[in-house]
Coordinates of C-alpha atoms in Angstrom, one line a residue:
M8 CA -6.9 53.4 -67.3
A9 CA -10.3 53.9 -68.9
M10 CA -11.7 51.1 -71.0
K11 CA -12.3 52.1 -74.6
R12 CA -15.9 51.8 -75.6
K13 CA -16.7 49.4 -78.4
N14 CA -19.1 51.8 -80.1
S15 CA -18.5 55.5 -79.6
V16 CA -21.2 58.0 -80.0
V17 CA -20.7 60.9 -82.3
Y18 CA -22.9 63.5 -83.9
K19 CA -23.2 63.9 -87.7
C20 CA -24.7 66.7 -89.6
S21 CA -27.6 65.4 -91.9
S22 CA -26.8 68.1 -94.5
C23 CA -23.1 68.0 -95.0
S24 CA -22.0 64.9 -92.9
Y25 CA -19.7 67.0 -90.6
T26 CA -18.9 65.0 -87.5
Q27 CA -18.0 66.1 -84.0
P28 CA -18.2 64.5 -80.6
A29 CA -20.8 66.7 -79.0
W30 CA -24.2 67.9 -80.1
L31 CA -24.5 71.5 -81.4
G32 CA -27.5 73.5 -82.4
R33 CA -25.8 74.9 -85.5
C34 CA -23.4 73.1 -87.8
P35 CA -20.1 75.0 -88.1
E36 CA -19.5 73.6 -91.5
C37 CA -22.7 74.3 -93.5
G38 CA -24.5 76.6 -91.0
G39 CA -27.7 74.4 -90.8
W40 CA -29.7 74.5 -87.6
N41 CA -30.7 71.3 -85.7
T42 CA -29.1 69.0 -88.3
F43 CA -27.0 66.9 -85.9
E44 CA -28.0 63.4 -85.4
E45 CA -26.7 60.8 -82.9
C46 CA -24.5 58.1 -84.6
L47 CA -22.6 55.1 -83.4
V48 CA -19.0 54.6 -84.7
D49 CA -18.6 51.0 -85.6
P50 CA -14.9 49.9 -85.4
N51 CA -15.5 47.0 -87.7
V52 CA -16.3 49.2 -90.7
A53 CA -13.3 50.0 -92.8
S54 CA -12.8 53.6 -93.9
V55 CA -11.3 52.7 -97.3
K56 CA -11.9 49.9 -99.8
I57 CA -9.1 47.3 -99.5
A58 CA -8.1 45.2 -102.5
S59 CA -7.3 41.4 -102.2
N60 CA -3.6 42.1 -101.9
G61 CA -4.1 44.4 -98.9
T62 CA -3.6 47.7 -100.7
S63 CA -6.1 50.5 -101.0
V64 CA -7.9 50.8 -104.2
K65 CA -7.7 54.2 -106.1
M66 CA -9.9 54.8 -109.0
K67 CA -8.4 56.4 -112.1
P68 CA -9.9 57.9 -115.2
V69 CA -9.9 55.8 -118.4
P70 CA -9.9 57.1 -122.0
M71 CA -13.2 56.7 -123.7
S72 CA -11.5 55.0 -126.6
K73 CA -10.6 52.0 -124.4
I74 CA -14.2 51.5 -123.3
T75 CA -16.0 48.6 -124.8
V76 CA -19.8 48.7 -125.2
Q77 CA -21.5 45.6 -123.9
D78 CA -25.0 44.5 -124.9
E79 CA -27.5 44.6 -122.1
N80 CA -27.5 41.3 -120.3
R81 CA -31.1 40.7 -119.2
I82 CA -32.5 38.2 -116.8
S83 CA -36.1 37.1 -117.4
T84 CA -38.3 37.2 -114.2
S85 CA -40.5 34.6 -115.9
I86 CA -43.5 36.9 -115.2
E87 CA -44.6 38.3 -118.5
E88 CA -46.2 41.5 -117.3
F89 CA -43.2 42.3 -115.1
D90 CA -40.7 41.7 -117.9
R91 CA -42.8 43.9 -120.2
V92 CA -42.6 46.9 -117.8
L93 CA -38.8 46.3 -117.3
G94 CA -38.3 46.4 -121.0
G95 CA -37.7 42.7 -121.6
G96 CA -36.4 41.5 -118.2
A97 CA -34.2 42.7 -115.4
T98 CA -30.8 44.0 -116.5
K99 CA -27.8 42.7 -114.7
R100 CA -25.9 45.2 -112.5
S101 CA -29.1 47.3 -112.1
A102 CA -31.1 48.5 -109.2
I103 CA -34.9 48.4 -109.3
L104 CA -37.2 50.4 -106.8
I105 CA -40.8 49.3 -106.5
G106 CA -43.2 51.6 -104.6
G107 CA -46.8 51.1 -103.7
E108 CA -49.4 51.5 -100.9
P109 CA -49.4 49.0 -98.1
G110 CA -51.1 45.7 -99.0
I111 CA -51.1 46.2 -102.7
G112 CA -48.9 43.2 -103.4
K113 CA -45.3 44.3 -103.6
S114 CA -44.0 41.5 -101.4
T115 CA -46.3 39.0 -103.3
L116 CA -44.9 40.1 -106.6
L117 CA -41.3 39.8 -105.4
I118 CA -41.7 36.4 -103.7
Q119 CA -43.3 35.1 -107.0
T120 CA -40.4 36.6 -109.0
A121 CA -37.9 35.0 -106.6
A122 CA -39.5 31.6 -107.0
A123 CA -39.5 31.9 -110.8
M124 CA -35.8 32.9 -110.9
L125 CA -34.5 30.2 -108.6
G126 CA -33.5 27.9 -111.5
K127 CA -31.2 30.6 -112.9
G128 CA -29.1 31.3 -109.8
R129 CA -29.1 32.0 -106.0
I130 CA -31.7 34.4 -104.7
L131 CA -31.3 36.3 -101.4
Y132 CA -34.5 37.6 -99.9
V133 CA -33.9 40.2 -97.1
S134 CA -36.9 41.3 -95.0
G135 CA -36.9 43.9 -92.3
E136 CA -40.7 43.8 -91.8
E137 CA -41.6 40.2 -91.7
S138 CA -40.3 37.0 -90.0
A139 CA -38.9 34.1 -92.0
S140 CA -42.0 32.0 -91.0
Q141 CA -44.3 34.7 -92.3
I142 CA -42.6 34.7 -95.7
K143 CA -42.5 30.9 -95.9
G144 CA -46.2 30.8 -95.0
R145 CA -47.0 33.2 -97.8
A146 CA -45.0 31.2 -100.3
V147 CA -46.9 28.0 -99.2
R148 CA -50.3 29.7 -99.6
L149 CA -49.3 30.8 -103.1
G150 CA -48.1 27.3 -104.0
L151 CA -44.5 28.4 -104.5
N152 CA -41.5 26.2 -104.1
V153 CA -38.9 28.4 -102.4
D154 CA -36.9 25.8 -100.5
Q155 CA -33.7 26.8 -102.4
M156 CA -34.1 30.5 -101.7
E157 CA -31.9 32.1 -99.0
I158 CA -33.7 34.4 -96.6
L159 CA -32.2 36.9 -94.2
C160 CA -34.4 38.7 -91.6
T161 CA -32.4 41.8 -90.5
T162 CA -32.4 45.6 -90.7
R163 CA -28.7 46.0 -90.3
L164 CA -26.8 46.9 -93.5
E165 CA -23.5 45.3 -92.4
D166 CA -25.3 42.0 -92.0
I167 CA -26.8 42.3 -95.4
L168 CA -23.4 43.1 -97.0
D169 CA -21.7 40.2 -95.3
A170 CA -24.4 37.8 -96.6
L171 CA -24.0 39.2 -100.1
D172 CA -20.3 38.7 -100.0
A173 CA -20.8 35.1 -98.8
L174 CA -23.6 34.1 -101.2
N175 CA -22.9 36.2 -104.3
P176 CA -26.6 35.8 -105.4
L177 CA -28.0 36.5 -108.8
A178 CA -30.9 38.6 -107.4
V179 CA -31.2 40.5 -104.1
I180 CA -34.6 41.5 -102.8
I181 CA -34.7 44.1 -100.0
D182 CA -38.2 44.4 -98.4
S183 CA -38.1 47.3 -97.6
I184 CA -35.3 49.8 -98.0
Q185 CA -36.9 52.1 -95.4
T186 CA -36.2 49.5 -92.7
V187 CA -32.5 49.1 -93.4
Y188 CA -30.0 51.1 -91.2
S189 CA -26.3 51.4 -90.7
V190 CA -24.5 52.8 -87.6
E191 CA -22.4 54.8 -90.1
A192 CA -25.5 57.0 -90.9
G193 CA -27.2 57.1 -87.5
I194 CA -29.2 54.8 -85.2
V195 CA -32.7 55.5 -86.5
P196 CA -33.9 53.7 -89.7
G197 CA -35.8 55.6 -92.4
T198 CA -34.0 59.0 -92.2
V199 CA -32.8 60.8 -95.2
N200 CA -29.2 59.9 -94.4
Q201 CA -30.0 56.3 -93.8
L202 CA -31.8 55.9 -97.1
K203 CA -29.0 57.6 -99.1
Y204 CA -26.2 55.7 -97.4
C205 CA -27.8 52.2 -97.3
S206 CA -29.1 52.5 -100.9
N207 CA -25.7 53.7 -102.1
E208 CA -23.9 50.7 -100.4
L209 CA -26.3 48.1 -101.8
I210 CA -26.3 49.7 -105.3
G211 CA -22.5 49.8 -105.3
W212 CA -22.3 46.1 -104.4
V213 CA -24.6 45.2 -107.3
K214 CA -22.8 47.4 -109.8
E215 CA -19.6 45.4 -109.3
R216 CA -21.3 42.1 -109.9
D217 CA -23.7 40.4 -112.4
S218 CA -26.6 40.7 -110.0
V219 CA -29.9 42.5 -109.8
L220 CA -31.2 44.5 -106.9
F221 CA -34.9 44.7 -106.2
M222 CA -36.0 47.1 -103.4
T223 CA -39.5 47.9 -102.2
A224 CA -40.3 51.3 -100.8
H225 CA -43.0 52.9 -98.7
V226 CA -45.1 55.7 -100.2
T227 CA -46.6 58.9 -98.9
K228 CA -50.3 59.7 -98.8
D229 CA -50.2 61.2 -102.3
G230 CA -48.6 58.0 -103.7
S231 CA -45.1 59.2 -104.2
I232 CA -42.1 57.2 -102.8
S233 CA -41.3 58.2 -99.3
G234 CA -37.9 59.6 -98.6
P235 CA -35.5 61.9 -100.6
K236 CA -35.9 62.3 -104.3
S237 CA -32.3 61.5 -104.7
L238 CA -33.2 57.8 -103.9
E239 CA -35.0 57.7 -107.3
H240 CA -32.0 59.2 -109.0
M241 CA -29.7 56.6 -107.6
V242 CA -31.5 53.6 -108.9
D243 CA -31.9 52.5 -112.6
T244 CA -35.6 51.8 -112.6
V245 CA -38.5 53.2 -110.6
L246 CA -41.8 51.2 -110.7
S247 CA -45.1 52.2 -109.3
F248 CA -47.6 49.6 -108.2
E249 CA -51.2 50.9 -108.3
R250 CA -54.7 49.4 -107.9
S251 CA -58.0 50.2 -109.5
S252 CA -60.0 47.7 -107.4
D253 CA -59.5 45.0 -104.9
E254 CA -58.4 42.6 -107.6
V255 CA -56.8 44.6 -110.5
R256 CA -53.2 46.0 -110.2
F257 CA -51.3 48.3 -112.5
L258 CA -47.5 48.2 -112.7
R259 CA -46.0 51.3 -114.4
A260 CA -42.4 52.5 -114.9
Q261 CA -41.7 56.1 -113.8
K262 CA -38.0 55.8 -114.8
N263 CA -36.2 53.1 -116.8
R264 CA -32.6 53.5 -118.0
F265 CA -32.9 50.2 -119.9
G266 CA -36.3 50.5 -121.5
S267 CA -39.5 52.5 -122.2
I268 CA -41.5 54.1 -119.5
D269 CA -44.7 53.8 -121.5
E270 CA -45.4 50.1 -120.9
L271 CA -48.2 49.0 -118.5
G272 CA -48.3 45.7 -116.6
L273 CA -51.7 44.3 -115.7
F274 CA -52.2 41.9 -112.8
E275 CA -55.2 40.3 -111.1
M276 CA -54.9 39.3 -107.4
D277 CA -56.6 36.1 -106.2
S278 CA -56.0 33.4 -103.6
T279 CA -53.0 32.0 -105.6
G280 CA -51.2 35.4 -106.0
L281 CA -50.8 37.8 -108.8
K282 CA -51.9 36.6 -112.3
C283 CA -50.9 38.3 -115.5
V284 CA -53.9 39.7 -117.5
A285 CA -53.7 38.3 -121.1
D286 CA -56.7 40.3 -122.5
P287 CA -56.6 43.9 -121.1
S288 CA -59.9 44.9 -122.8
S289 CA -61.8 42.4 -120.7
L290 CA -61.1 44.7 -117.8
F291 CA -61.9 48.0 -119.4
I292 CA -65.1 47.2 -121.3
T293 CA -68.3 46.5 -119.5
R294 CA -70.1 43.4 -120.7
R295 CA -73.7 44.2 -121.3
S296 CA -76.6 42.0 -122.3
G297 CA -78.8 44.9 -123.5
N298 CA -78.4 48.1 -125.3
I299 CA -75.6 50.6 -124.6
P300 CA -76.8 53.4 -122.3
A301 CA -76.3 57.0 -123.0
G302 CA -73.0 58.6 -121.8
V303 CA -70.8 55.7 -122.9
A304 CA -68.1 55.8 -125.6
C305 CA -65.2 53.6 -126.4
V306 CA -61.7 54.5 -127.6
C307 CA -58.6 52.5 -128.5
V308 CA -55.5 53.6 -126.5
F309 CA -51.9 52.7 -126.5
E310 CA -49.9 51.8 -123.4
G311 CA -46.3 51.3 -124.6
S312 CA -46.5 48.7 -127.4
R313 CA -49.9 47.4 -126.4
A314 CA -53.3 48.6 -127.8
F315 CA -56.6 48.0 -126.1
V316 CA -60.1 49.5 -126.1
V317 CA -61.4 51.2 -123.0
E318 CA -64.8 52.6 -122.1
I319 CA -65.3 56.2 -121.1
Q320 CA -68.4 56.9 -119.0
A321 CA -70.0 60.4 -118.6
L322 CA -72.8 61.7 -116.5
T323 CA -74.2 65.3 -116.5
V324 CA -76.6 66.6 -113.9
P325 CA -77.8 70.2 -113.1
A326 CA -75.3 72.0 -111.0
K327 CA -76.1 72.1 -107.3
A328 CA -74.3 75.4 -106.8
S329 CA -73.8 78.6 -108.8
L330 CA -70.7 77.1 -110.4
N331 CA -70.5 73.8 -112.2
R332 CA -68.0 71.2 -111.0
V333 CA -66.0 68.4 -112.6
Y334 CA -65.6 65.0 -110.9
S335 CA -62.9 63.0 -112.7
E336 CA -60.2 60.8 -111.3
K337 CA -58.9 58.8 -114.2
I338 CA -59.0 61.6 -116.8
D339 CA -57.5 65.0 -115.9
S340 CA -60.4 67.3 -114.9
A341 CA -58.8 70.2 -116.9
R342 CA -59.1 68.1 -120.1
V343 CA -62.7 67.4 -119.3
S344 CA -63.5 71.1 -118.8
R345 CA -61.7 71.9 -122.1
V346 CA -63.6 69.4 -124.1
A347 CA -66.9 70.5 -122.6
A348 CA -66.0 74.1 -123.4
V349 CA -65.3 73.2 -127.1
L350 CA -68.7 71.3 -127.3
E351 CA -70.5 74.3 -125.9
K352 CA -68.8 76.8 -128.2
R353 CA -68.7 74.7 -131.4
A354 CA -71.7 72.5 -131.1
G355 CA -74.1 74.8 -129.2
I356 CA -74.8 72.4 -126.3
R357 CA -74.6 73.9 -122.8
F358 CA -72.5 72.4 -120.1
S359 CA -71.8 75.5 -117.9
D360 CA -74.8 74.8 -115.8
Q361 CA -74.0 71.1 -115.4
D362 CA -71.9 69.1 -113.0
L363 CA -69.8 66.6 -115.0
Y364 CA -68.9 63.2 -113.7
I365 CA -66.4 61.2 -115.7
N366 CA -65.2 57.6 -115.1
V367 CA -63.1 55.0 -117.0
A368 CA -64.2 51.4 -116.8
G369 CA -61.6 49.2 -115.0
G370 CA -60.0 52.2 -113.4
V371 CA -57.1 52.8 -115.8
R372 CA -55.8 56.3 -116.0
L373 CA -55.9 57.9 -119.5
T374 CA -53.6 60.7 -120.5
E375 CA -53.1 60.6 -124.3
S376 CA -54.8 63.1 -126.5
A377 CA -56.4 60.4 -128.7
I378 CA -59.2 60.1 -126.1
D379 CA -60.5 63.7 -126.7
S380 CA -63.1 62.7 -129.4
A381 CA -64.5 59.7 -127.4
L382 CA -64.7 62.0 -124.3
A383 CA -66.6 64.6 -126.3
A384 CA -69.0 61.8 -127.7
A385 CA -69.6 60.6 -124.1
L386 CA -70.4 64.1 -122.8
Y387 CA -72.7 64.8 -125.8
S388 CA -74.4 61.5 -125.3
A389 CA -74.9 62.1 -121.6
R390 CA -76.2 65.6 -122.2
T391 CA -78.7 64.7 -124.9
D392 CA -79.5 61.2 -123.7
I393 CA -78.7 59.8 -127.1
P394 CA -76.5 56.6 -127.0
V395 CA -73.4 56.0 -129.1
P396 CA -74.0 53.2 -131.7
E397 CA -73.0 49.8 -130.5
K398 CA -69.6 48.3 -131.4
S399 CA -68.2 51.8 -132.2
V400 CA -64.8 53.2 -131.4
I401 CA -64.0 56.9 -131.6
I402 CA -60.4 58.1 -132.0
G403 CA -59.0 61.6 -132.4
E404 CA -57.6 64.7 -130.7
L405 CA -59.8 67.7 -130.3
S406 CA -58.5 71.2 -130.9
L407 CA -59.9 74.4 -129.4
A408 CA -61.2 75.3 -132.9
G409 CA -63.4 72.2 -132.9
E410 CA -61.2 70.3 -135.3
I411 CA -60.5 66.5 -135.0
R412 CA -56.7 66.2 -135.3
P413 CA -54.8 63.0 -136.3
V414 CA -53.2 60.7 -133.7
T415 CA -50.3 58.3 -133.9
K416 CA -50.6 54.6 -134.9
Q417 CA -54.1 55.1 -136.3
K418 CA -53.9 51.9 -138.5
H419 CA -52.8 49.9 -135.5
R420 CA -55.7 51.3 -133.4
I421 CA -58.3 50.4 -136.1
K422 CA -56.8 46.9 -136.5
A423 CA -56.8 46.3 -132.7
S424 CA -60.4 47.5 -132.4
R425 CA -61.6 45.2 -135.2
E426 CA -59.9 42.2 -133.6
L427 CA -61.9 42.9 -130.4
G428 CA -65.2 42.9 -132.3
F429 CA -65.8 46.6 -132.9
E430 CA -67.4 47.2 -136.3
R431 CA -67.3 51.0 -136.8
C432 CA -64.3 53.2 -136.3
F433 CA -64.5 57.0 -136.4
V434 CA -61.0 58.4 -137.0
P435 CA -59.6 61.8 -138.1
E436 CA -57.9 60.7 -141.3
K437 CA -59.4 58.6 -144.2
E438 CA -58.7 55.0 -143.7
S439 CA -60.1 51.9 -145.4
G440 CA -63.0 50.5 -143.4
A441 CA -63.3 53.6 -141.1
V442 CA -65.4 56.7 -141.1
A443 CA -63.4 60.0 -141.4
I444 CA -64.4 62.9 -139.1
E445 CA -62.8 66.3 -139.4
S446 CA -64.6 68.4 -136.8
I447 CA -66.7 68.2 -133.7
S448 CA -69.8 69.0 -135.8
G449 CA -68.9 66.2 -138.2
L450 CA -68.4 63.8 -135.3
I451 CA -71.9 64.6 -134.0
K452 CA -73.4 64.2 -137.4
E453 CA -71.7 60.8 -138.2
V454 CA -71.9 59.2 -134.7
F455 CA -75.3 60.4 -133.7
A456 CA -76.8 60.7 -137.2
K457 CA -77.8 64.4 -136.7

């Protein structure tokens, strides 16, 4: 009599999950070619969910009238900038996905978060990339007390689920989700099926309990999260960790079911870990001892509920080829070309024979339309070599007709600028203590006294 193998090998279609005992070139169910992957059948995995009384659980629809609305129950991470981006803290029964390039500080942020949340409940840190001694060593270097934190170094989903059931932690940290695998979805980690299956199992566990799931994710060369786009649909919050220099880090929300996606978290990395930046303008305004050079203009921008002043820098040089080029990373190059075209048409200053270089001090990316006027002033200043007056802020949207159009929260922008020491504000609408500008010609006249 042949002995039954403990783990049988089957082949599962990565498109439709059709399973059969031998490999085929084409799936008979969905018709996909070369979609079969080798999988192991684990006899310890139950095929149905079993209730405590031993019966199978069957979900039934419930009338909407019987549903009670519960207020969001948030847990503070005790890290101000992290809480800001999350919308006031991590919501219970939610899944949070954090993506970022290697070495940017995802693991550092999460180990600091875990240490700060230890007093509120049990924390389980699951690592598939580092050993327990490496994680403990990082915590010691950062001066964190993580003695009460539970750590599990494994890549097997079933081990993680067993630990979750045994500990029932308040927060679960998975570093990273691309390293987790289950024999139910194949034997190779990081595949599309693995990411979908493992994420779904972990998210399902958290949704049934008052816990929070944090997962880190690898990114591709263009900065997007590696793996299927459905992974971002499955979680409640998607955060992007970016850097502008070796020290400054930006944390943004690309998706947040429990808060705004407009908030920006600012951190500085040093030998003691990530530190929250209390004064953002200190990063985005160059401190100078002398006069302001030509090609520099300041604007007050909003990132979520926070207003701060940033410095736009422009440089124009004769084009080295028959066509001029725009070099701009932090402001969309199409916006730069449009503002330059309006200046050339409405102000009579030529940019078509110039290469344009645009930079933002501190490396923050600017997207709102309120920066148009400051960008125009920086370009005009760079082209004419006439500096913008010191302690001046320029705010406004620029139309193709050369008009300076109003922007939202103008009063708040003026107030924030004055609190930071800026004495003159050029804005589209009349406001007490500010200079009103209605067109690009009026901007040049008022700002450059021409």
